[in-house]
Short mmCIF file of C-alpha atoms in Angstrom, two decimals:
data_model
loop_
_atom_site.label_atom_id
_atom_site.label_comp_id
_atom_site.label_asym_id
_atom_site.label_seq_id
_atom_site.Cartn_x
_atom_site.Cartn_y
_atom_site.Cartn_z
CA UNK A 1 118.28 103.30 65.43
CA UNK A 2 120.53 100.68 66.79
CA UNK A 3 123.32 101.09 69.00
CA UNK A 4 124.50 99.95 72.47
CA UNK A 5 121.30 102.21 74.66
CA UNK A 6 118.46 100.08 72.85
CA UNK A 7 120.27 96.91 72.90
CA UNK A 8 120.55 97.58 76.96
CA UNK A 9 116.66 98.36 76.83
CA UNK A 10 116.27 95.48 74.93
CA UNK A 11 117.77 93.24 76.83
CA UNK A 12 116.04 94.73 79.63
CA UNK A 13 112.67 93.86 78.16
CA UNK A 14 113.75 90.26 78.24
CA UNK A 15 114.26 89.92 81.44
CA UNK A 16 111.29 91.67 82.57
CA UNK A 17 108.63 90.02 80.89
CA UNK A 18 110.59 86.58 81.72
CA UNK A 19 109.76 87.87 85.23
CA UNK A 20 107.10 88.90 85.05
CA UNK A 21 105.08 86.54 83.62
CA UNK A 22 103.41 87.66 85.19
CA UNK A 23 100.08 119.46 82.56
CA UNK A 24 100.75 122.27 82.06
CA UNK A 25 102.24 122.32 85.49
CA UNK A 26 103.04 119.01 85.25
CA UNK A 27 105.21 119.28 82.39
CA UNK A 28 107.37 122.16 83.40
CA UNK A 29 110.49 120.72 84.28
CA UNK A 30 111.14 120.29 87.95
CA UNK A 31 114.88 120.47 88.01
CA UNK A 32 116.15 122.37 91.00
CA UNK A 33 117.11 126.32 90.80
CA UNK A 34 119.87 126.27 92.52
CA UNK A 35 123.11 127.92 91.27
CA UNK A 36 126.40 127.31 92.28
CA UNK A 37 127.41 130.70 93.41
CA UNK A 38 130.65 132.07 92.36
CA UNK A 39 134.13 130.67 95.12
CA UNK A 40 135.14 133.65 97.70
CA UNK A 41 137.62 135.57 96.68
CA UNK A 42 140.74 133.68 98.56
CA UNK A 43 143.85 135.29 99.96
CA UNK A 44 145.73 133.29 97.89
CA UNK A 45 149.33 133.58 95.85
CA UNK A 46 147.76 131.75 92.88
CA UNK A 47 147.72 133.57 89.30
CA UNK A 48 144.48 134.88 88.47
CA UNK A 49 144.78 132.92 84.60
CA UNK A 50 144.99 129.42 87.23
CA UNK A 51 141.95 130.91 89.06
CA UNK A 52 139.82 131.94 86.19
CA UNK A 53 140.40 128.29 84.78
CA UNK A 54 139.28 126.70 87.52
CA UNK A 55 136.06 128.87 87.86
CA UNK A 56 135.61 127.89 83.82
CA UNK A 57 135.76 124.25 84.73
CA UNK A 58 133.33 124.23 87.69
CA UNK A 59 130.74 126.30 85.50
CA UNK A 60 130.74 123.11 82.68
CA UNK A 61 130.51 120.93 84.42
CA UNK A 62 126.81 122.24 85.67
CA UNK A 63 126.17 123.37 81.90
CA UNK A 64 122.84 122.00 81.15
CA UNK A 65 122.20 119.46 79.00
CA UNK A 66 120.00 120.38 76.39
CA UNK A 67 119.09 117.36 74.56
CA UNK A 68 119.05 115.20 77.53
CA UNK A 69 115.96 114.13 79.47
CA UNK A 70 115.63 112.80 83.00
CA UNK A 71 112.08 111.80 83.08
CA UNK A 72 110.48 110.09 86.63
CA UNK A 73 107.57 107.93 85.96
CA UNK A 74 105.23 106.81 88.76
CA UNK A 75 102.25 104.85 89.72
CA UNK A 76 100.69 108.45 90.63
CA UNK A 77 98.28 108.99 93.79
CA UNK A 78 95.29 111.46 93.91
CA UNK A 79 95.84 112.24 97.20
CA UNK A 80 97.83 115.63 96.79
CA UNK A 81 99.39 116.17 100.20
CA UNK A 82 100.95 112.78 100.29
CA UNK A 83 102.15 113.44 96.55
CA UNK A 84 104.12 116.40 97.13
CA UNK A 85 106.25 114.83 100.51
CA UNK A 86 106.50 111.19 98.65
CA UNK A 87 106.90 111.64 94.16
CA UNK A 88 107.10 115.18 94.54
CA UNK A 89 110.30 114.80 96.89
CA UNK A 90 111.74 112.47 95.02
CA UNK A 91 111.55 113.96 91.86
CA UNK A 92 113.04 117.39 93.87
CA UNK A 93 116.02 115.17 94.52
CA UNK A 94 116.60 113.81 91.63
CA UNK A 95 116.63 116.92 89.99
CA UNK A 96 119.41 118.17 93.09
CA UNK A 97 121.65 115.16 91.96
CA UNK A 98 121.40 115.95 88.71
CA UNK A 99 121.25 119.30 88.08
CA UNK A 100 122.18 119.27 84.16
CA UNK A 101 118.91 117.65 83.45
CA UNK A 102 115.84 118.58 83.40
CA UNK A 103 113.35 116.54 85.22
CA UNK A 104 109.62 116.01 84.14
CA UNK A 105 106.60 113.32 85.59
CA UNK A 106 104.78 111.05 84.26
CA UNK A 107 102.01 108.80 85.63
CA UNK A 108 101.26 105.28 84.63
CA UNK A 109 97.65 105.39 85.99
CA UNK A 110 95.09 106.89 83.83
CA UNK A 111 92.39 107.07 86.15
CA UNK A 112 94.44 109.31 88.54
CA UNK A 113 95.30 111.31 85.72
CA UNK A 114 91.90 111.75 84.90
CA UNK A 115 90.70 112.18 88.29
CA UNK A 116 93.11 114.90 88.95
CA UNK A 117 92.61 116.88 86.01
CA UNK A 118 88.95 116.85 87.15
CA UNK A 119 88.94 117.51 90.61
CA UNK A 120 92.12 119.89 90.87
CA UNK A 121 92.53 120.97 87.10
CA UNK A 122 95.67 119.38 87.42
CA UNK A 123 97.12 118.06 83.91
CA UNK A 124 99.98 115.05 84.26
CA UNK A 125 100.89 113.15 81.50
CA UNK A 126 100.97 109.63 81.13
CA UNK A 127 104.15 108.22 79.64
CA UNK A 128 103.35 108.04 76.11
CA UNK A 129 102.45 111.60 76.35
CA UNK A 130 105.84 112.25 78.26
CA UNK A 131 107.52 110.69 75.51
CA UNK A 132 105.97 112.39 72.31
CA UNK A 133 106.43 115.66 74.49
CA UNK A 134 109.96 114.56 74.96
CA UNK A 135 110.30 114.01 71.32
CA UNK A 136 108.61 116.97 70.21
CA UNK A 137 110.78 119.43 72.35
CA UNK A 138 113.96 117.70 70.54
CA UNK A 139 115.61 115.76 73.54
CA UNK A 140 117.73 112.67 71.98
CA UNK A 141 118.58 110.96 75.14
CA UNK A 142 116.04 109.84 77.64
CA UNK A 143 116.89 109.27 81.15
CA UNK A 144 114.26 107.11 82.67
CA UNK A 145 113.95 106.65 86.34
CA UNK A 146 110.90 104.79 87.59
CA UNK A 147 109.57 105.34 91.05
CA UNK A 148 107.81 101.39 91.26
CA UNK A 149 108.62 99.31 94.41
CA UNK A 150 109.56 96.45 91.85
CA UNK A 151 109.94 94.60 88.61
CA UNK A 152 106.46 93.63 88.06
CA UNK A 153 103.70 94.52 86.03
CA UNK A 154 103.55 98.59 85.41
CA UNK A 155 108.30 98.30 85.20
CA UNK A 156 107.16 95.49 82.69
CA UNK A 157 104.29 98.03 80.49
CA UNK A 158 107.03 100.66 80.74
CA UNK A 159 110.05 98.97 79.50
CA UNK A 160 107.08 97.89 76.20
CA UNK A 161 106.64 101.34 76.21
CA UNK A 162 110.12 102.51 75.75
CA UNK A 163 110.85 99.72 73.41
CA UNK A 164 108.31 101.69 71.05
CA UNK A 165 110.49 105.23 71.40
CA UNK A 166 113.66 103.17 69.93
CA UNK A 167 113.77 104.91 66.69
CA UNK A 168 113.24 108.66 68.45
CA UNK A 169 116.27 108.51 70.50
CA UNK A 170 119.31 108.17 70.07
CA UNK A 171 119.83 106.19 73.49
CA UNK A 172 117.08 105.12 75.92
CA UNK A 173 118.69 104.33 79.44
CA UNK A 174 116.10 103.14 82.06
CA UNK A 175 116.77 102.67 86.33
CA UNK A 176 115.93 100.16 88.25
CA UNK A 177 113.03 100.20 90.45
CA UNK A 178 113.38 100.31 94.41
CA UNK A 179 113.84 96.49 95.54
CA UNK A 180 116.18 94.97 92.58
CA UNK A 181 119.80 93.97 94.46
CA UNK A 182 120.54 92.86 98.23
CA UNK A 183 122.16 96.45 98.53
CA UNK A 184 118.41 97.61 97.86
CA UNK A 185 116.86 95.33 100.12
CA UNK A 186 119.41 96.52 102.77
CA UNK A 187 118.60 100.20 102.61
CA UNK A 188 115.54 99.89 102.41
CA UNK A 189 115.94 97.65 105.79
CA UNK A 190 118.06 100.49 107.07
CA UNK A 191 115.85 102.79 106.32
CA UNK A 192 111.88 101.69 107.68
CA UNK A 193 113.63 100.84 110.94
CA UNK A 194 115.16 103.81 111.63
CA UNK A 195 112.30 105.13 110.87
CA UNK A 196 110.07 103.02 113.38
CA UNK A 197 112.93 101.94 115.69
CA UNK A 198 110.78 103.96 118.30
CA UNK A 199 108.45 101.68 118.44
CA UNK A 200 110.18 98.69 118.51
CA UNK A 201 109.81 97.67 122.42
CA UNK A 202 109.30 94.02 122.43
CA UNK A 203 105.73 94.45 122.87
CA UNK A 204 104.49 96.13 119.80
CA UNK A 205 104.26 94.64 115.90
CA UNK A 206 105.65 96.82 113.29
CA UNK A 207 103.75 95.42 110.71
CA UNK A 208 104.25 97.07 106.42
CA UNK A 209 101.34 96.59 103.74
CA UNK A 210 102.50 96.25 100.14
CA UNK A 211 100.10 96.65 97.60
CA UNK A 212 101.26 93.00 95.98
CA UNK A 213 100.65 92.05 92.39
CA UNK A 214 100.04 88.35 90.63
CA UNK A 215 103.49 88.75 89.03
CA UNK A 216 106.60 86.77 89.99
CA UNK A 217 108.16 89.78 91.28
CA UNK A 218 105.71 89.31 94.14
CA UNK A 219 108.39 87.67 95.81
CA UNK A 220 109.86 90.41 97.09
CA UNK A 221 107.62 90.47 100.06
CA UNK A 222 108.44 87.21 101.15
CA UNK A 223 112.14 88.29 100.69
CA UNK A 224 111.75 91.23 102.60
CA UNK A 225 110.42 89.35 105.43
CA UNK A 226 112.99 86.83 105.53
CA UNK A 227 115.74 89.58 105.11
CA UNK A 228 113.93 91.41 108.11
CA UNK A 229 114.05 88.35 110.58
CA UNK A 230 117.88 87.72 109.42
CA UNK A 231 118.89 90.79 110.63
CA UNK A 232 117.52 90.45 113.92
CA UNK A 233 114.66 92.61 113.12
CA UNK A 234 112.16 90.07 114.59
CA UNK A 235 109.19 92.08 115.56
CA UNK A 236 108.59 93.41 111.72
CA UNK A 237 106.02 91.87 109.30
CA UNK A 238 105.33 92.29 106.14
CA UNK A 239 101.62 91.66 104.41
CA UNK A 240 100.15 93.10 101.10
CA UNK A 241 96.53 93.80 99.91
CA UNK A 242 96.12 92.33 96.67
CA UNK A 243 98.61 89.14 97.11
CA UNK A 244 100.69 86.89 99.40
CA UNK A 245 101.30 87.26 102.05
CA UNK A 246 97.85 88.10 103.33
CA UNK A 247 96.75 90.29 106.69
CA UNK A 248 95.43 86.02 108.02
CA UNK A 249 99.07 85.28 107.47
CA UNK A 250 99.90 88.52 109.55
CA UNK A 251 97.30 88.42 112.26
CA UNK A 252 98.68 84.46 112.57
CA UNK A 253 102.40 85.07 112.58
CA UNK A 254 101.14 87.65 115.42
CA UNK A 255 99.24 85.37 117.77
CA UNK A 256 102.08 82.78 116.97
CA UNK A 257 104.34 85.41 118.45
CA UNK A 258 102.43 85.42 121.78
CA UNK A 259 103.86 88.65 123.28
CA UNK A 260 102.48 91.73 121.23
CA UNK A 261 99.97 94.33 122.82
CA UNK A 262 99.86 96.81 120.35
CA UNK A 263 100.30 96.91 116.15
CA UNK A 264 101.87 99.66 114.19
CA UNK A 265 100.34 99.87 110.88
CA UNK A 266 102.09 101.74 108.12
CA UNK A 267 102.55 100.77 104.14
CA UNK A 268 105.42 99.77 102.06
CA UNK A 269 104.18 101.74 99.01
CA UNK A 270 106.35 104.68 97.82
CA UNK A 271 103.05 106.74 98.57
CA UNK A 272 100.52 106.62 101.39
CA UNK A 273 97.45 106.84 99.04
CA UNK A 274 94.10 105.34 98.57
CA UNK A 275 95.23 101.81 100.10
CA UNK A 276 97.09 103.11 103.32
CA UNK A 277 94.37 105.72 104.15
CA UNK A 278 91.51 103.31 103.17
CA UNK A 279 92.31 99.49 103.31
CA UNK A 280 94.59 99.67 105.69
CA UNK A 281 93.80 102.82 108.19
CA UNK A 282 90.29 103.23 107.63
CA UNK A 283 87.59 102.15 110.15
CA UNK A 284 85.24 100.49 107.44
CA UNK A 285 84.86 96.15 108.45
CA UNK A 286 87.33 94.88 106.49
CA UNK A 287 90.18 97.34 106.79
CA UNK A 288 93.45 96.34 108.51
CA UNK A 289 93.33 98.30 111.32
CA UNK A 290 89.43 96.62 112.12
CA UNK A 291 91.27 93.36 111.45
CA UNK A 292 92.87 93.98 114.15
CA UNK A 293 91.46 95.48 116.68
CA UNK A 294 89.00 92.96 116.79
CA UNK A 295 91.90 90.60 117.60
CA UNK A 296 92.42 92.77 120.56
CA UNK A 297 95.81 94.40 119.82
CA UNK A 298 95.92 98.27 120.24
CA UNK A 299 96.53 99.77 116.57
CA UNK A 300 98.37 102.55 115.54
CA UNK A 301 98.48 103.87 111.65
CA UNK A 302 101.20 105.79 110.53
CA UNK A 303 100.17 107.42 106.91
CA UNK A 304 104.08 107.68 105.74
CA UNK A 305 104.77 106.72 102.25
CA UNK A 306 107.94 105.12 101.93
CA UNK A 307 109.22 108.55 99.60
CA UNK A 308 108.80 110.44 102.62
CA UNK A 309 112.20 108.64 104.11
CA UNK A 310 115.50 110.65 102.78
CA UNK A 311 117.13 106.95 102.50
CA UNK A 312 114.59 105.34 99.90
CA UNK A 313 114.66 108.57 98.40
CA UNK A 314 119.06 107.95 97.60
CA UNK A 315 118.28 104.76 96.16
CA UNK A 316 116.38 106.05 93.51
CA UNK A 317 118.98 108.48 92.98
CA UNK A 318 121.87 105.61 92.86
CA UNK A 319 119.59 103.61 90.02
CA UNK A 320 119.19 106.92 87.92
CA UNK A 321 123.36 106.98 88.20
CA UNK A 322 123.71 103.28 87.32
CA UNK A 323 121.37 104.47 84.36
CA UNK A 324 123.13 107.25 83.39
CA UNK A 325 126.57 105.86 83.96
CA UNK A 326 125.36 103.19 81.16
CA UNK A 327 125.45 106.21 78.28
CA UNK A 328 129.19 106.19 78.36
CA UNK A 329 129.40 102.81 77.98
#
């Protein structure tokens, strides 16, 4: 089915891959129970037909939708306390902004999905089990919001994905992930150094790990870094696990500095998971904080995914509006 929502997702598809070149709880809907309550009676002169109209108008516009879909994918993470404060919050306030939708999960990683059906008896679906759900239940618009730090590789699998749904919706609308426009990279700015602005003496590192990934989109890192230092933010670094830049480019931008005594460890990953409690905070040889220590610098981790932070968590909510705003386009 053609028409103006699958071109967008189409186009969308081009650009990605040019960049990239690189349940049963689970599927109950997670949209928030709150009601608006009835307005006070007022000690007003107005006519009761003016008032009754009014009350008519506020109640449609929270009518649910019920063949629209607001579905949040994510990596996942199997470590369930970190879930619930990080995708789990999230997802609660995506489902306060938009309360005619219902929200449901999906995970892109299998072997979390497997792992926490397993363990926990936990069923999540993965997306193309979201999507046949969503198909099956009779929804004809699908709302996708993605909770991935950035453009790469899993954004790239999922726009594929959707592009295979085209003829089982009428429109497909997908949001951006977290780091896409300077506005992004700003908030998110605004928002780790409130967060750690404690800490930020003159004598201590504040120092993020990304996960980083061999796609372009890697770049943001790098950007982040520079965008840091321009805003006067000089004691913040920024190193990932998997890519560039690494914890030697870290550890030497540190002993360049001269003047630290102590590092502050925490991740740049929506979730503090299996690489911020292991790779980076665990004691093992080759984790970060080891790294470290060994260097002589006095190391603090802070496990605090980046969905903890009410900030991150409104820019996810702005790129589900841009999406949305797109289906009356």
């Amino acid at each position: 089915m053609k028409n103006r929502g699958m071109a967008l997702l189409a186009g969308l598809t081009a650009l990605v891959l040019c960049m990239t070149g690189c349940g049963s709880g689970a599927q109950a809907d997670v949209q928030s129970e709150e009601v608006q309550e009835e307005a006070a009676e007022q000690e007003t002169e107005a006519p009761a037909e003016e008032t009754k109209e009014a009350d008519v108008s506020q109640e449609e516009a929270q009518e649910p939708s019920e063949d629209t879909l607001l579905l949040a994918v994510s990596f996942g993470t199997s470590f369930n306390d970190s879930r619930d404060i990080t995708i789990g919050a999230i997802e609660e306030r995506l489902a306060e902004a938009f309360p005619q939708y219902p929200v449901r999960r999906a995970f892109t990683a299998q072997i979390i999905i497997d792992k926490l059906k397993e363990r926990d008896g936990l069923e999540i679906d993965n997306v193309t089990e979201a999507l046949d759900r969503a198909v099956a239940d009779g929804f004809k618009t699908l709302i996708v919001q993605p909770t991935h730090l950035m453009n790469g590789l899993e954004y790239a699998d999922l726009v594929q994905e959707l592009g295979e749904y085209e003829s089982d919706f009428d429109k497909i609308v997908l949001g951006e992930p977290l780091l896409t426009s300077d506005s992004d990279y700003e908030a998110v700015i605004q928002a780790i150094t409130e967060d750690t602005g404690s800490y930020d003496d003159g004598e201590t590192a504040i120092v993020y790990m990304g996960h980083g990934t061999e796609a372009e989109s890697n770049q943001v890192y790098s950007t982040m870094q520079e965008k840091l230092k321009s805003a006067g933010y000089e004691h913040y670094y920024i190193g990932t696990v998997e890519a560039a830049p690494t914890l030697d480019d870290v550890i030497k931008a540190l002993k360049e500095a001269g003047s630290y005594k102590k590092v502050v460890l925490q991740p740049l990953m929506v979730v503090a998971g299996d690489h911020a409690n292991n790779d980076m905070a665990g004691d093992e040889e080759d984790t970060w904080k080891t790294a470290l220590t060994a260097e002589g610098y006095e190391v603090e981790c802070r496990l605090k995914g980046l969905g903890e932070l009410p900030g991150i968590r409104e820019i996810y909510v702005e790129h589900a509006q841009a999406a949305i705003d797109q289906l009356g386009e």
